Structure formats: structure tokens, C-alpha cells
PDB file of C-alpha atoms and ligand atoms in Angstrom:
ATOM      1  CA  MET A   1      -0.104  -0.040   0.007  1.00 89.00           C
ATOM      2  CA  ALA A   2       1.336   3.412  -0.908  1.00 95.00           C
ATOM      3  CA  VAL A   3       0.265   6.963  -0.186  1.00 98.00           C
ATOM      4  CA  PRO A   4      -2.092   8.136  -3.151  1.00 98.00           C
ATOM      5  CA  VAL A   5      -0.270  10.126  -5.853  1.00 98.00           C
ATOM      6  CA  ILE A   6      -2.531  12.578  -7.572  1.00 98.00           C
ATOM      7  CA  ASP A   7      -2.126  14.628 -10.829  1.00 98.00           C
ATOM      8  CA  PHE A   8      -3.243  17.993  -9.696  1.00 98.00           C
ATOM      9  CA  SER A   9      -3.195  19.382 -13.225  1.00 98.00           C
ATOM     10  CA  LYS A  10      -6.143  17.007 -14.125  1.00 98.00           C
ATOM     11  CA  LEU A  11      -8.413  19.360 -12.029  1.00 97.00           C
ATOM     12  CA  GLU A  12      -8.542  21.619 -14.894  1.00 94.00           C
ATOM     13  CA  GLY A  13      -9.874  19.217 -17.614  1.00 93.00           C
ATOM     14  CA  ASP A  14     -12.195  16.306 -18.401  1.00 96.00           C
ATOM     15  CA  GLU A  15     -10.898  14.427 -15.474  1.00 97.00           C
ATOM     16  CA  ARG A  16     -11.886  17.064 -12.907  1.00 98.00           C
ATOM     17  CA  GLU A  17     -14.519  14.900 -11.198  1.00 98.00           C
ATOM     18  CA  LYS A  18     -12.267  11.913 -10.926  1.00 98.00           C
ATOM     19  CA  THR A  19      -9.394  14.044  -9.484  1.00 98.00           C
ATOM     20  CA  MET A  20     -11.820  15.590  -7.035  1.00 98.00           C
ATOM     21  CA  ALA A  21     -12.771  12.116  -5.855  1.00 98.00           C
ATOM     22  CA  GLU A  22      -9.168  11.018  -5.573  1.00 98.00           C
ATOM     23  CA  ILE A  23      -8.470  14.013  -3.337  1.00 98.00           C
ATOM     24  CA  ALA A  24     -11.586  13.270  -1.215  1.00 98.00           C
ATOM     25  CA  LYS A  25     -10.368   9.819  -0.781  1.00 98.00           C
ATOM     26  CA  GLY A  26      -6.907  10.982   0.104  1.00 98.00           C
ATOM     27  CA  CYS A  27      -8.365  13.248   2.811  1.00 98.00           C
ATOM     28  CA  GLU A  28     -10.921  10.775   4.192  1.00 97.00           C
ATOM     29  CA  GLY A  29      -9.023   7.565   3.970  1.00 97.00           C
ATOM     30  CA  TRP A  30      -5.439   8.685   4.466  1.00 98.00           C
ATOM     31  CA  GLY A  31      -4.933  12.174   5.716  1.00 98.00           C
ATOM     32  CA  PHE A  32      -1.858  12.110   3.360  1.00 98.00           C
ATOM     33  CA  PHE A  33      -1.459  12.354  -0.343  1.00 98.00           C
ATOM     34  CA  GLN A  34       1.202  13.410  -2.878  1.00 98.00           C
ATOM     35  CA  LEU A  35       0.649  15.938  -5.649  1.00 98.00           C
ATOM     36  CA  VAL A  36       2.396  15.777  -8.998  1.00 98.00           C
ATOM     37  CA  ASN A  37       2.012  18.383 -11.802  1.00 98.00           C
ATOM     38  CA  HIS A  38       1.094  20.824  -9.011  1.00 98.00           C
ATOM     39  CA  GLY A  39       2.207  23.849 -11.030  1.00 98.00           C
ATOM     40  CA  ILE A  40       5.391  24.692  -9.202  1.00 98.00           C
ATOM     41  CA  SER A  41       8.220  24.581 -11.653  1.00 98.00           C
ATOM     42  CA  THR A  42      10.906  21.852 -11.490  1.00 98.00           C
ATOM     43  CA  GLU A  43      13.469  24.658 -11.889  1.00 98.00           C
ATOM     44  CA  LEU A  44      12.305  26.486  -8.774  1.00 98.00           C
ATOM     45  CA  LEU A  45      12.219  23.240  -6.874  1.00 98.00           C
ATOM     46  CA  GLU A  46      15.827  22.589  -7.891  1.00 98.00           C
ATOM     47  CA  ARG A  47      16.868  25.955  -6.697  1.00 98.00           C
ATOM     48  CA  VAL A  48      14.977  25.385  -3.445  1.00 98.00           C
ATOM     49  CA  LYS A  49      16.779  22.101  -2.800  1.00 98.00           C
ATOM     50  CA  LYS A  50      20.135  23.748  -3.390  1.00 98.00           C
ATOM     51  CA  VAL A  51      19.776  26.731  -1.168  1.00 98.00           C
ATOM     52  CA  CYS A  52      18.364  24.739   1.701  1.00 98.00           C
ATOM     53  CA  SER A  53      21.220  22.172   1.363  1.00 98.00           C
ATOM     54  CA  ASP A  54      23.918  24.875   1.040  1.00 98.00           C
ATOM     55  CA  CYS A  55      22.394  26.697   4.010  1.00 98.00           C
ATOM     56  CA  PHE A  56      22.647  23.536   6.106  1.00 98.00           C
ATOM     57  CA  LYS A  57      26.263  23.097   5.140  1.00 97.00           C
ATOM     58  CA  LEU A  58      27.316  26.705   5.531  1.00 97.00           C
ATOM     59  CA  GLU A  59      25.365  27.645   8.689  1.00 96.00           C
ATOM     60  CA  ARG A  60      24.066  24.705  10.528  1.00 97.00           C
ATOM     61  CA  GLU A  61      26.038  21.467  10.148  1.00 97.00           C
ATOM     62  CA  ASP A  62      28.775  22.315  12.622  1.00 97.00           C
ATOM     63  CA  ARG A  63      26.264  23.572  15.049  1.00 97.00           C
ATOM     64  CA  PHE A  64      24.286  20.369  14.950  1.00 97.00           C
ATOM     65  CA  LYS A  65      27.564  18.281  15.550  1.00 97.00           C
ATOM     66  CA  SER A  66      28.083  20.026  18.666  1.00 97.00           C
ATOM     67  CA  SER A  67      24.353  20.228  19.770  1.00 97.00           C
ATOM     68  CA  ASN A  68      22.808  18.954  22.842  1.00 96.00           C
ATOM     69  CA  THR A  69      21.196  16.176  20.818  1.00 97.00           C
ATOM     70  CA  VAL A  70      24.469  14.669  19.750  1.00 97.00           C
ATOM     71  CA  HIS A  71      25.907  14.989  23.193  1.00 97.00           C
ATOM     72  CA  LEU A  72      22.960  13.157  24.706  1.00 96.00           C
ATOM     73  CA  LEU A  73      23.187  10.283  22.179  1.00 96.00           C
ATOM     74  CA  ASN A  74      27.021   9.937  22.820  1.00 94.00           C
ATOM     75  CA  ASN A  75      26.367   9.861  26.485  1.00 94.00           C
ATOM     76  CA  LEU A  76      23.723   7.235  26.164  1.00 95.00           C
ATOM     77  CA  VAL A  77      26.093   5.052  23.942  1.00 92.00           C
ATOM     78  CA  ASP A  78      28.847   5.444  26.668  1.00 92.00           C
ATOM     79  CA  THR A  79      26.477   3.984  29.331  1.00 92.00           C
ATOM     80  CA  LYS A  80      26.310   0.757  27.202  1.00 82.00           C
ATOM     81  CA  GLU A  81      22.832   0.177  28.577  1.00 83.00           C
ATOM     82  CA  GLU A  82      20.858  -2.269  26.381  1.00 84.00           C
ATOM     83  CA  GLY A  83      17.700  -1.078  24.840  1.00 87.00           C
ATOM     84  CA  LYS A  84      17.911   2.591  26.086  1.00 92.00           C
ATOM     85  CA  ARG A  85      16.458   5.351  23.894  1.00 94.00           C
ATOM     86  CA  LEU A  86      16.354   9.166  23.912  1.00 95.00           C
ATOM     87  CA  GLU A  87      12.682   9.753  24.428  1.00 94.00           C
ATOM     88  CA  ASP A  88      12.357  13.440  24.700  1.00 95.00           C
ATOM     89  CA  ILE A  89      14.381  14.647  21.770  1.00 97.00           C
ATOM     90  CA  ASP A  90      14.361  14.564  17.982  1.00 98.00           C
ATOM     91  CA  TRP A  91      17.343  13.903  15.773  1.00 98.00           C
ATOM     92  CA  GLU A  92      16.685  16.877  13.559  1.00 98.00           C
ATOM     93  CA  ASP A  93      18.109  20.350  12.718  1.00 98.00           C
ATOM     94  CA  VAL A  94      15.204  22.829  12.240  1.00 98.00           C
ATOM     95  CA  PHE A  95      14.503  26.546  11.377  1.00 97.00           C
ATOM     96  CA  LEU A  96      11.334  28.307  10.708  1.00 98.00           C
ATOM     97  CA  LEU A  97      10.690  30.894   7.966  1.00 98.00           C
ATOM     98  CA  GLN A  98       7.724  33.329   8.549  1.00 98.00           C
ATOM     99  CA  ASP A  99       6.874  36.608   7.036  1.00 96.00           C
ATOM    100  CA  ASN A 100       8.382  38.555   9.892  1.00 93.00           C
ATOM    101  CA  ASN A 101      11.252  36.623  11.326  1.00 97.00           C
ATOM    102  CA  GLN A 102      14.965  36.641  10.537  1.00 97.00           C
ATOM    103  CA  TRP A 103      16.037  34.291   7.841  1.00 98.00           C
ATOM    104  CA  PRO A 104      19.464  32.822   7.013  1.00 97.00           C
ATOM    105  CA  SER A 105      21.548  34.999   4.691  1.00 94.00           C
ATOM    106  CA  ASN A 106      23.870  32.286   3.574  1.00 96.00           C
ATOM    107  CA  PRO A 107      23.863  31.482   0.676  1.00 98.00           C
ATOM    108  CA  PRO A 108      23.088  34.992  -0.507  1.00 97.00           C
ATOM    109  CA  GLU A 109      20.291  33.872  -2.798  1.00 98.00           C
ATOM    110  CA  PHE A 110      18.506  31.958  -0.036  1.00 98.00           C
ATOM    111  CA  ILE A 111      16.025  34.718   0.894  1.00 98.00           C
ATOM    112  CA  GLU A 112      15.053  35.469  -2.640  1.00 98.00           C
ATOM    113  CA  ILE A 113      14.408  31.850  -3.626  1.00 98.00           C
ATOM    114  CA  MET A 114      12.584  30.878  -0.440  1.00 98.00           C
ATOM    115  CA  LYS A 115      10.372  33.971  -0.736  1.00 98.00           C
ATOM    116  CA  GLU A 116       9.401  32.973  -4.255  1.00 98.00           C
ATOM    117  CA  TYR A 117       8.780  29.374  -3.229  1.00 98.00           C
ATOM    118  CA  ARG A 118       6.733  30.370  -0.135  1.00 98.00           C
ATOM    119  CA  LYS A 119       4.497  32.563  -2.381  1.00 98.00           C
ATOM    120  CA  GLU A 120       3.829  29.689  -4.767  1.00 98.00           C
ATOM    121  CA  LEU A 121       3.264  27.184  -2.014  1.00 98.00           C
ATOM    122  CA  LYS A 122       0.712  29.544  -0.306  1.00 98.00           C
ATOM    123  CA  THR A 123      -1.210  29.738  -3.550  1.00 98.00           C
ATOM    124  CA  LEU A 124      -1.179  26.005  -3.837  1.00 98.00           C
ATOM    125  CA  ALA A 125      -2.332  25.564  -0.228  1.00 98.00           C
ATOM    126  CA  GLU A 126      -5.357  27.801  -0.992  1.00 98.00           C
ATOM    127  CA  LYS A 127      -6.223  25.821  -4.133  1.00 98.00           C
ATOM    128  CA  VAL A 128      -6.023  22.546  -2.141  1.00 98.00           C
ATOM    129  CA  MET A 129      -8.286  24.110   0.489  1.00 98.00           C
ATOM    130  CA  GLU A 130     -10.783  25.112  -2.098  1.00 98.00           C
ATOM    131  CA  VAL A 131     -10.884  21.480  -3.219  1.00 98.00           C
ATOM    132  CA  MET A 132     -11.582  20.509   0.312  1.00 98.00           C
ATOM    133  CA  ASP A 133     -14.301  23.180   0.626  1.00 98.00           C
ATOM    134  CA  GLU A 134     -16.042  21.703  -2.352  1.00 97.00           C
ATOM    135  CA  ASN A 135     -15.609  18.000  -1.399  1.00 98.00           C
ATOM    136  CA  LEU A 136     -17.043  18.943   2.042  1.00 97.00           C
ATOM    137  CA  GLY A 137     -20.092  20.670   0.639  1.00 96.00           C
ATOM    138  CA  LEU A 138     -18.912  24.007   2.001  1.00 96.00           C
ATOM    139  CA  GLU A 139     -18.898  27.321   0.055  1.00 96.00           C
ATOM    140  CA  LYS A 140     -15.723  28.326  -1.761  1.00 97.00           C
ATOM    141  CA  GLY A 141     -13.194  30.004   0.522  1.00 97.00           C
ATOM    142  CA  TYR A 142     -14.882  28.580   3.698  1.00 97.00           C
ATOM    143  CA  ILE A 143     -11.794  27.053   5.350  1.00 98.00           C
ATOM    144  CA  LYS A 144      -9.589  30.121   4.422  1.00 98.00           C
ATOM    145  CA  ARG A 145     -12.290  32.401   6.060  1.00 97.00           C
ATOM    146  CA  ALA A 146     -12.405  30.163   9.134  1.00 98.00           C
ATOM    147  CA  PHE A 147      -8.573  30.298   9.503  1.00 98.00           C
ATOM    148  CA  SER A 148      -8.701  34.089   9.488  1.00 97.00           C
ATOM    149  CA  GLY A 149      -9.302  35.758  12.878  1.00 86.00           C
ATOM    150  CA  GLU A 150      -8.387  39.384  13.442  1.00 89.00           C
ATOM    151  CA  ASP A 151      -5.443  38.457  11.233  1.00 93.00           C
ATOM    152  CA  GLN A 152      -4.731  36.524   8.181  1.00 96.00           C
ATOM    153  CA  PRO A 153      -4.056  32.808   8.391  1.00 98.00           C
ATOM    154  CA  PHE A 154      -0.640  31.924   9.427  1.00 98.00           C
ATOM    155  CA  PHE A 155       1.798  30.542   6.847  1.00 98.00           C
ATOM    156  CA  GLY A 156       5.161  29.128   8.082  1.00 98.00           C
ATOM    157  CA  THR A 157       7.868  27.108   6.370  1.00 98.00           C
ATOM    158  CA  LYS A 158       9.952  24.702   8.487  1.00 98.00           C
ATOM    159  CA  VAL A 159      13.276  23.696   6.958  1.00 98.00           C
ATOM    160  CA  SER A 160      14.627  20.543   8.426  1.00 98.00           C
ATOM    161  CA  HIS A 161      17.445  18.285   8.002  1.00 98.00           C
ATOM    162  CA  TYR A 162      17.843  14.859   9.512  1.00 98.00           C
ATOM    163  CA  PRO A 163      21.602  14.181   9.626  1.00 98.00           C
ATOM    164  CA  PRO A 164      23.009  10.665   9.436  1.00 97.00           C
ATOM    165  CA  CYS A 165      22.529   9.072  12.841  1.00 98.00           C
ATOM    166  CA  PRO A 166      25.079   6.399  14.133  1.00 96.00           C
ATOM    167  CA  HIS A 167      22.232   4.770  16.274  1.00 96.00           C
ATOM    168  CA  PRO A 168      18.857   5.037  14.824  1.00 96.00           C
ATOM    169  CA  GLU A 169      17.649   2.473  17.282  1.00 96.00           C
ATOM    170  CA  MET A 170      18.236   4.974  20.164  1.00 96.00           C
ATOM    171  CA  VAL A 171      16.519   8.126  18.901  1.00 97.00           C
ATOM    172  CA  THR A 172      13.708   9.125  16.456  1.00 98.00           C
ATOM    173  CA  GLY A 173      14.215  11.749  13.776  1.00 98.00           C
ATOM    174  CA  LEU A 174      10.904  13.309  14.654  1.00 98.00           C
ATOM    175  CA  ARG A 175       8.671  11.613  17.164  1.00 98.00           C
ATOM    176  CA  ALA A 176       5.121  10.482  16.250  1.00 98.00           C
ATOM    177  CA  HIS A 177       2.492  13.245  16.220  1.00 98.00           C
ATOM    178  CA  THR A 178      -0.332  14.704  14.277  1.00 98.00           C
ATOM    179  CA  ASP A 179      -0.011  18.326  13.114  1.00 98.00           C
ATOM    180  CA  ALA A 180      -1.794  21.102  14.968  1.00 98.00           C
ATOM    181  CA  GLY A 181      -2.898  23.311  12.143  1.00 98.00           C
ATOM    182  CA  GLY A 182      -4.581  23.228   8.744  1.00 98.00           C
ATOM    183  CA  VAL A 183      -2.929  22.073   5.543  1.00 98.00           C
ATOM    184  CA  ILE A 184       0.706  21.002   5.355  1.00 98.00           C
ATOM    185  CA  LEU A 185       2.645  20.843   2.046  1.00 98.00           C
ATOM    186  CA  LEU A 186       5.775  18.920   2.414  1.00 98.00           C
ATOM    187  CA  PHE A 187       8.665  18.908  -0.147  1.00 98.00           C
ATOM    188  CA  GLN A 188      10.654  15.945   0.948  1.00 98.00           C
ATOM    189  CA  ASP A 189      14.013  14.610   0.030  1.00 98.00           C
ATOM    190  CA  ASP A 190      14.115  12.908  -3.417  1.00 96.00           C
ATOM    191  CA  LYS A 191      16.195   9.921  -2.079  1.00 95.00           C
ATOM    192  CA  VAL A 192      16.620   9.790   1.679  1.00 97.00           C
ATOM    193  CA  GLY A 193      13.395   8.206   3.141  1.00 97.00           C
ATOM    194  CA  GLY A 194      12.260   8.038   6.656  1.00 97.00           C
ATOM    195  CA  LEU A 195       8.890   9.703   6.827  1.00 98.00           C
ATOM    196  CA  GLU A 196       6.172   7.206   7.822  1.00 98.00           C
ATOM    197  CA  MET A 197       2.465   7.751   8.395  1.00 98.00           C
ATOM    198  CA  LEU A 198       0.004   5.542  10.313  1.00 98.00           C
ATOM    199  CA  LYS A 199      -2.641   3.940   8.345  1.00 97.00           C
ATOM    200  CA  ASP A 200      -5.165   1.475   9.928  1.00 96.00           C
ATOM    201  CA  GLY A 201      -2.668   0.782  12.715  1.00 96.00           C
ATOM    202  CA  GLU A 202       0.378   0.134  10.389  1.00 97.00           C
ATOM    203  CA  TRP A 203       3.256   2.481   9.757  1.00 98.00           C
ATOM    204  CA  LEU A 204       3.731   3.006   5.991  1.00 98.00           C
ATOM    205  CA  ASP A 205       6.495   4.848   4.136  1.00 97.00           C
ATOM    206  CA  VAL A 206       5.548   8.194   2.599  1.00 98.00           C
ATOM    207  CA  GLN A 207       7.633   7.229  -0.449  1.00 97.00           C
ATOM    208  CA  PRO A 208      10.097   9.772  -1.813  1.00 97.00           C
ATOM    209  CA  LEU A 209       8.821  10.854  -5.258  1.00 98.00           C
ATOM    210  CA  PRO A 210      11.058  13.634  -6.821  1.00 97.00           C
ATOM    211  CA  ASN A 211       9.515  17.040  -7.001  1.00 96.00           C
ATOM    212  CA  ALA A 212       6.034  15.860  -5.627  1.00 98.00           C
ATOM    213  CA  ILE A 213       4.560  17.928  -2.785  1.00 98.00           C
ATOM    214  CA  VAL A 214       3.122  15.759   0.055  1.00 98.00           C
ATOM    215  CA  ILE A 215      -0.127  17.161   1.509  1.00 98.00           C
ATOM    216  CA  ASN A 216      -1.298  16.270   4.939  1.00 98.00           C
ATOM    217  CA  THR A 217      -4.133  17.592   7.071  1.00 98.00           C
ATOM    218  CA  GLY A 218      -3.811  18.875  10.600  1.00 98.00           C
ATOM    219  CA  ASP A 219      -6.117  18.789  13.671  1.00 98.00           C
ATOM    220  CA  GLN A 220      -8.038  21.999  12.690  1.00 98.00           C
ATOM    221  CA  ILE A 221      -9.216  20.414   9.349  1.00 98.00           C
ATOM    222  CA  GLU A 222     -10.364  17.402  11.412  1.00 97.00           C
ATOM    223  CA  VAL A 223     -12.449  19.705  13.574  1.00 97.00           C
ATOM    224  CA  ILE A 224     -13.930  21.885  10.727  1.00 97.00           C
ATOM    225  CA  SER A 225     -14.753  18.586   8.831  1.00 97.00           C
ATOM    226  CA  ASN A 226     -16.309  17.285  11.967  1.00 95.00           C
ATOM    227  CA  GLY A 227     -13.988  14.244  12.022  1.00 95.00           C
ATOM    228  CA  LYS A 228     -14.488  13.486   8.353  1.00 96.00           C
ATOM    229  CA  TYR A 229     -10.860  14.250   7.506  1.00 97.00           C
ATOM    230  CA  LYS A 230      -8.856  12.890  10.473  1.00 97.00           C
ATOM    231  CA  SER A 231      -5.318  14.268  10.898  1.00 98.00           C
ATOM    232  CA  ALA A 232      -2.992  11.307  10.505  1.00 98.00           C
ATOM    233  CA  TRP A 233      -0.078  10.272  12.865  1.00 98.00           C
ATOM    234  CA  HIS A 234       3.333  10.448  11.283  1.00 98.00           C
ATOM    235  CA  ARG A 235       6.962  10.291  12.223  1.00 98.00           C
ATOM    236  CA  VAL A 236      10.415  10.565  10.823  1.00 98.00           C
ATOM    237  CA  LEU A 237      12.964   7.674  11.552  1.00 98.00           C
ATOM    238  CA  ALA A 238      16.598   8.504  11.937  1.00 98.00           C
ATOM    239  CA  LYS A 239      18.848   6.799   9.301  1.00 97.00           C
ATOM    240  CA  THR A 240      22.458   5.811   9.373  1.00 97.00           C
ATOM    241  CA  ASP A 241      23.330   7.303   5.986  1.00 94.00           C
ATOM    242  CA  GLY A 242      22.005  10.215   4.026  1.00 93.00           C
ATOM    243  CA  ASN A 243      21.138  13.683   5.228  1.00 97.00           C
ATOM    244  CA  ARG A 244      17.414  13.925   4.706  1.00 98.00           C
ATOM    245  CA  ARG A 245      16.216  17.369   3.779  1.00 98.00           C
ATOM    246  CA  SER A 246      12.482  18.282   4.278  1.00 98.00           C
ATOM    247  CA  ILE A 247      10.797  21.591   3.778  1.00 98.00           C
ATOM    248  CA  ALA A 248       7.295  21.626   5.372  1.00 98.00           C
ATOM    249  CA  SER A 249       4.923  24.631   4.891  1.00 98.00           C
ATOM    250  CA  PHE A 250       2.005  25.078   7.369  1.00 98.00           C
ATOM    251  CA  TYR A 251      -1.060  26.875   6.400  1.00 98.00           C
ATOM    252  CA  ASN A 252      -2.703  27.378   9.711  1.00 98.00           C
ATOM    253  CA  PRO A 253      -5.330  29.392  11.343  1.00 98.00           C
ATOM    254  CA  SER A 254      -4.257  32.650  12.867  1.00 98.00           C
ATOM    255  CA  LEU A 255      -4.044  32.466  16.600  1.00 97.00           C
ATOM    256  CA  SER A 256      -7.166  34.547  17.035  1.00 97.00           C
ATOM    257  CA  ALA A 257      -9.287  32.382  14.796  1.00 98.00           C
ATOM    258  CA  THR A 258     -12.267  30.601  16.264  1.00 97.00           C
ATOM    259  CA  ILE A 259     -12.464  26.984  15.096  1.00 97.00           C
ATOM    260  CA  ALA A 260     -15.540  24.808  15.175  1.00 97.00           C
ATOM    261  CA  PRO A 261     -17.119  22.046  13.131  1.00 96.00           C
ATOM    262  CA  ALA A 262     -18.716  23.479   9.934  1.00 95.00           C
ATOM    263  CA  THR A 263     -22.156  23.437   8.883  1.00 68.00           C
ATOM    264  CA  GLU A 264     -24.796  20.741   9.357  1.00 57.00           C
ATOM    265  CA  LYS A 265     -24.017  19.696   5.870  1.00 49.00           C
ATOM    266  CA  VAL A 266     -20.786  18.224   6.864  1.00 60.00           C
ATOM    267  CA  GLU A 267     -22.380  16.544   9.844  1.00 54.00           C
ATOM    268  CA  LYS A 268     -24.894  14.881   7.698  1.00 49.00           C
ATOM    269  CA  LYS A 269     -22.431  13.638   5.224  1.00 51.00           C
ATOM    270  CA  VAL A 270     -20.344  12.222   8.077  1.00 54.00           C
ATOM    271  CA  LEU A 271     -23.341  10.300   9.297  1.00 52.00           C
ATOM    272  CA  ASN A 272     -24.163   8.933   6.017  1.00 51.00           C
ATOM    273  CA  GLU A 273     -20.922   7.864   4.526  1.00 55.00           C
ATOM    274  CA  GLY A 274     -17.151   7.445   5.028  1.00 53.00           C
ATOM    275  CA  LYS A 275     -17.263   6.378   8.615  1.00 52.00           C
ATOM    276  CA  SER A 276     -16.239   2.953   9.663  1.00 50.00           C
ATOM    277  CA  GLU A 277     -17.600   1.041  12.753  1.00 46.00           C
ATOM    278  CA  ASN A 278     -14.492   1.463  14.759  1.00 47.00           C
ATOM    279  CA  ASP A 279     -13.974   5.200  13.941  1.00 53.00           C
ATOM    280  CA  GLU A 280     -13.915   6.816  17.397  1.00 57.00           C
ATOM    281  CA  GLU A 281     -16.774   9.465  17.715  1.00 69.00           C
ATOM    282  CA  ILE A 282     -15.405  12.717  18.990  1.00 77.00           C
ATOM    283  CA  GLU A 283     -17.432  15.738  19.831  1.00 88.00           C
ATOM    284  CA  TYR A 284     -15.456  18.621  18.722  1.00 95.00           C
ATOM    285  CA  PRO A 285     -15.586  21.897  20.661  1.00 94.00           C
ATOM    286  CA  LYS A 286     -15.546  25.455  19.474  1.00 96.00           C
ATOM    287  CA  PHE A 287     -12.318  27.132  20.508  1.00 97.00           C
ATOM    288  CA  VAL A 288      -9.899  29.856  19.726  1.00 98.00           C
ATOM    289  CA  PHE A 289      -6.721  28.380  17.888  1.00 98.00           C
ATOM    290  CA  GLY A 290      -4.325  30.210  20.207  1.00 98.00           C
ATOM    291  CA  ASP A 291      -5.813  28.262  23.177  1.00 98.00           C
ATOM    292  CA  TYR A 292      -5.465  25.118  21.223  1.00 98.00           C
ATOM    293  CA  MET A 293      -1.775  25.767  20.597  1.00 98.00           C
ATOM    294  CA  GLU A 294      -1.208  26.206  24.197  1.00 98.00           C
ATOM    295  CA  VAL A 295      -2.437  22.723  24.767  1.00 97.00           C
ATOM    296  CA  TYR A 296      -0.699  21.417  21.782  1.00 98.00           C
ATOM    297  CA  VAL A 297       2.834  22.630  22.718  1.00 97.00           C
ATOM    298  CA  LYS A 298       2.647  20.704  25.879  1.00 96.00           C
ATOM    299  CA  GLN A 299       1.006  17.520  24.394  1.00 96.00           C
ATOM    300  CA  LYS A 300       2.259  17.290  20.811  1.00 96.00           C
ATOM    301  CA  PHE A 301       3.659  13.786  21.187  1.00 97.00           C
ATOM    302  CA  LEU A 302       0.682  12.443  23.316  1.00 96.00           C
ATOM    303  CA  PRO A 303      -2.661  10.976  22.137  1.00 95.00           C
ATOM    304  CA  LYS A 304      -4.609  13.488  20.133  1.00 96.00           C
ATOM    305  CA  GLU A 305      -8.171  13.173  21.347  1.00 94.00           C
ATOM    306  CA  PRO A 306      -7.569  14.494  24.862  1.00 95.00           C
ATOM    307  CA  ARG A 307      -6.461  17.829  23.372  1.00 97.00           C
ATOM    308  CA  PHE A 308      -9.848  18.497  22.124  1.00 96.00           C
ATOM    309  CA  HIS A 309     -11.171  18.123  25.565  1.00 93.00           C
ATOM    310  CA  ALA A 310      -8.476  19.990  27.320  1.00 96.00           C
ATOM    311  CA  VAL A 311      -8.790  23.168  25.094  1.00 96.00           C
ATOM    312  CA  ARG A 312     -10.963  25.768  26.642  1.00 93.00           C
ATOM    313  CA  ALA A 313     -14.332  25.834  24.701  1.00 94.00           C
ATOM    314  CA  VAL A 314     -15.859  29.373  23.734  1.00 94.00           C
TER     315      VAL A 314
HETATM  316  O1  LIG B   1      10.202  16.248   8.026  1.00 63.33           O
HETATM  317  C1  LIG B   1       9.219  15.625   7.701  1.00 63.33           C
HETATM  318  O2  LIG B   1       9.153  14.925   6.618  1.00 63.33           O
HETATM  319  C2  LIG B   1       7.962  15.820   8.472  1.00 63.33           C
HETATM  320  C3  LIG B   1       7.933  17.041   9.310  1.00 63.33           C
HETATM  321  C4  LIG B   1       6.857  17.031  10.327  1.00 63.33           C
HETATM  322  O3  LIG B   1       5.962  16.155  10.327  1.00 63.33           O
HETATM  323  C5  LIG B   1       6.451  18.304  10.924  1.00 63.33           C
HETATM  324  O4  LIG B   1       7.342  19.223  10.979  1.00 63.33           O
HETATM  325  O5  LIG B   1       5.470  18.332  11.526  1.00 63.33           O
HETATM  326 FE1  LIG B   2       4.279  16.812  11.136  1.00 63.33          FE
END
């Protein structure tokens, strides 16, 4: 079984209906799918790969080698205790690009290229959200509007590297979690794998596919869709060879946005189709996204459902 691969360009022609259905299936049955022919040029993607890899080499690799993570692993190896693992840390190097934070200036073309990339990815995210609106029977732009509070939705890009790890049995690249926000667009390494998602109780590879954009949905899409589009668990395994690069862009609600299950229409659909017997019924509250994030930062790697109960309802 492999994560569905969908040709996004087919939305524009005779195969629109089929493509809409494929995306619906990806959202309902998987929470993950890969887009090809998504409209972002290969040439831009090549430049993105290059500046992110160069940036890691120039600014970050040495820092990682002397990081706490590496020290902790070395110490654990020295203890020679069988079966010991680092449970509270991830084997990754990460930095975040937002509209208003400081970005790396090495290599010099990093900023310009990543600005262009983020602009294109944000447009793609909004197109994907409009497909979800339609598939959920909501009016066009519903999700984007729901994600806007006093401010625009949040759009952040997390540039990660998972350097080679001498003991992948002792630490995870990124521990299992579901994503807090809305729609996540991941540009992952062409060759070095390691990302897995949980499907029907089984961990499956999210297979590297050159220049594809992997889409997954976060907890807020689960709430808005009233459980129809469940956010899927995923994790990244550490690997002994290869330095895995991944660039994840998060289209999330603004912290001031109020999130709640959408109209009755979605509720009815959920009741009539697409639910299996053993799907857990959750009653989703109405809450402010900033309050959800306060719970999430403390509970990211714990079971998801209690977060919906812990958040202050409005
Ligand atoms: O690096 C990846 O492939 C996944 C990253 C991820 O799941 C996250 O940042 O939430
Ligand atoms: Fe994630």
C-alpha cells in the first residue's frame, strides 16, 4: 500500500470529477496524499533544494555536530545500557521561515528563492483548501475564512535536516505526532526516506517521489470537517546514511481564529458515508486556535483526542 499520488493538473480538464474524488479519498481515507503536476516549476524546486542544502552546510551542520542532541546520544552510547532510547528529543536540525522573522543570509540567494517558493506554496495551499471546501459541501473559501481571525491565516515554512545518525535504534528523527494546524505541504528529499504515516494501525513509508508535494491535514481540518478528515499520525525515522532534507509549509489558522465544526451539511455527510464502525466518535468543541496551541505545545507527542477536551471551549 502506498500513499495516493494525484495529478493536480487534471483538476482543470475532463478528469476534474475523478481528480476531486481522488483528493476526497486521500483526505478521508489517508490524511496524506502526494501531488504531482502541481504547477510549481521543477526549476524553482531545484533551486530550493540547492539553497536549503547549502544553507545547512554553511550555517548549521557544525552547530548540529556540537548540539545537545548529539551529546545526549553519545552519553547514552557510553552507558552501554541495552535497549535505552532518547525519548524526549528529535534527531533533527530545524529553522522556521515566517513573513516577519529573521532568515538565514547564507547562501546570499537563499532569501529571494525561499520568498518565491513560499508565495507559490501558499497559493497551492489555498487551491487545495478550495478543493476541500467543495468536497465537504462548503462554500468556496470557507476554510480560508475560518482560518482568518483578526489577522490573516498563518503561513510558516519549516526547513529541516535529519543528519546521518550512528544509532537510529536509540532516537527518532521526529517523534510521532499529528500536526496542530490546517494544511501542510511537504517537499521532501528525493532519495533519503524516513517519513512514515500511520494507516489502519500500520506504519507506512511516505515514499520519496522527486518534485512531488506531499499534502497532509492537521487537527483543525479534522475539527472543521467534524471528523471526516482525520489528521494522521506521522513520524520520521533516523537513518544511518544520508542527510534527509525536508521543507514543510504550514497553512494554519491565525491564533485569534475561532475554530468549530462546519455546517450541518458536513455533519450529515459524516453520518451517512465514509465512517467505519471502529472510528472513534469525538465531539469537537468550538475554541480559539491560540488556546489550542497552548495545549498542543505541551501535548504534541501524546494521544490527540484529549487535546480536544483540554482546550477551553468558547
Ligand atoms: O520532515 C518531515 O518529513 C515531516 C515534518 C513534520 O512532520 C512536521 O514538521 O510536523
Ligand atoms: Fe508533522
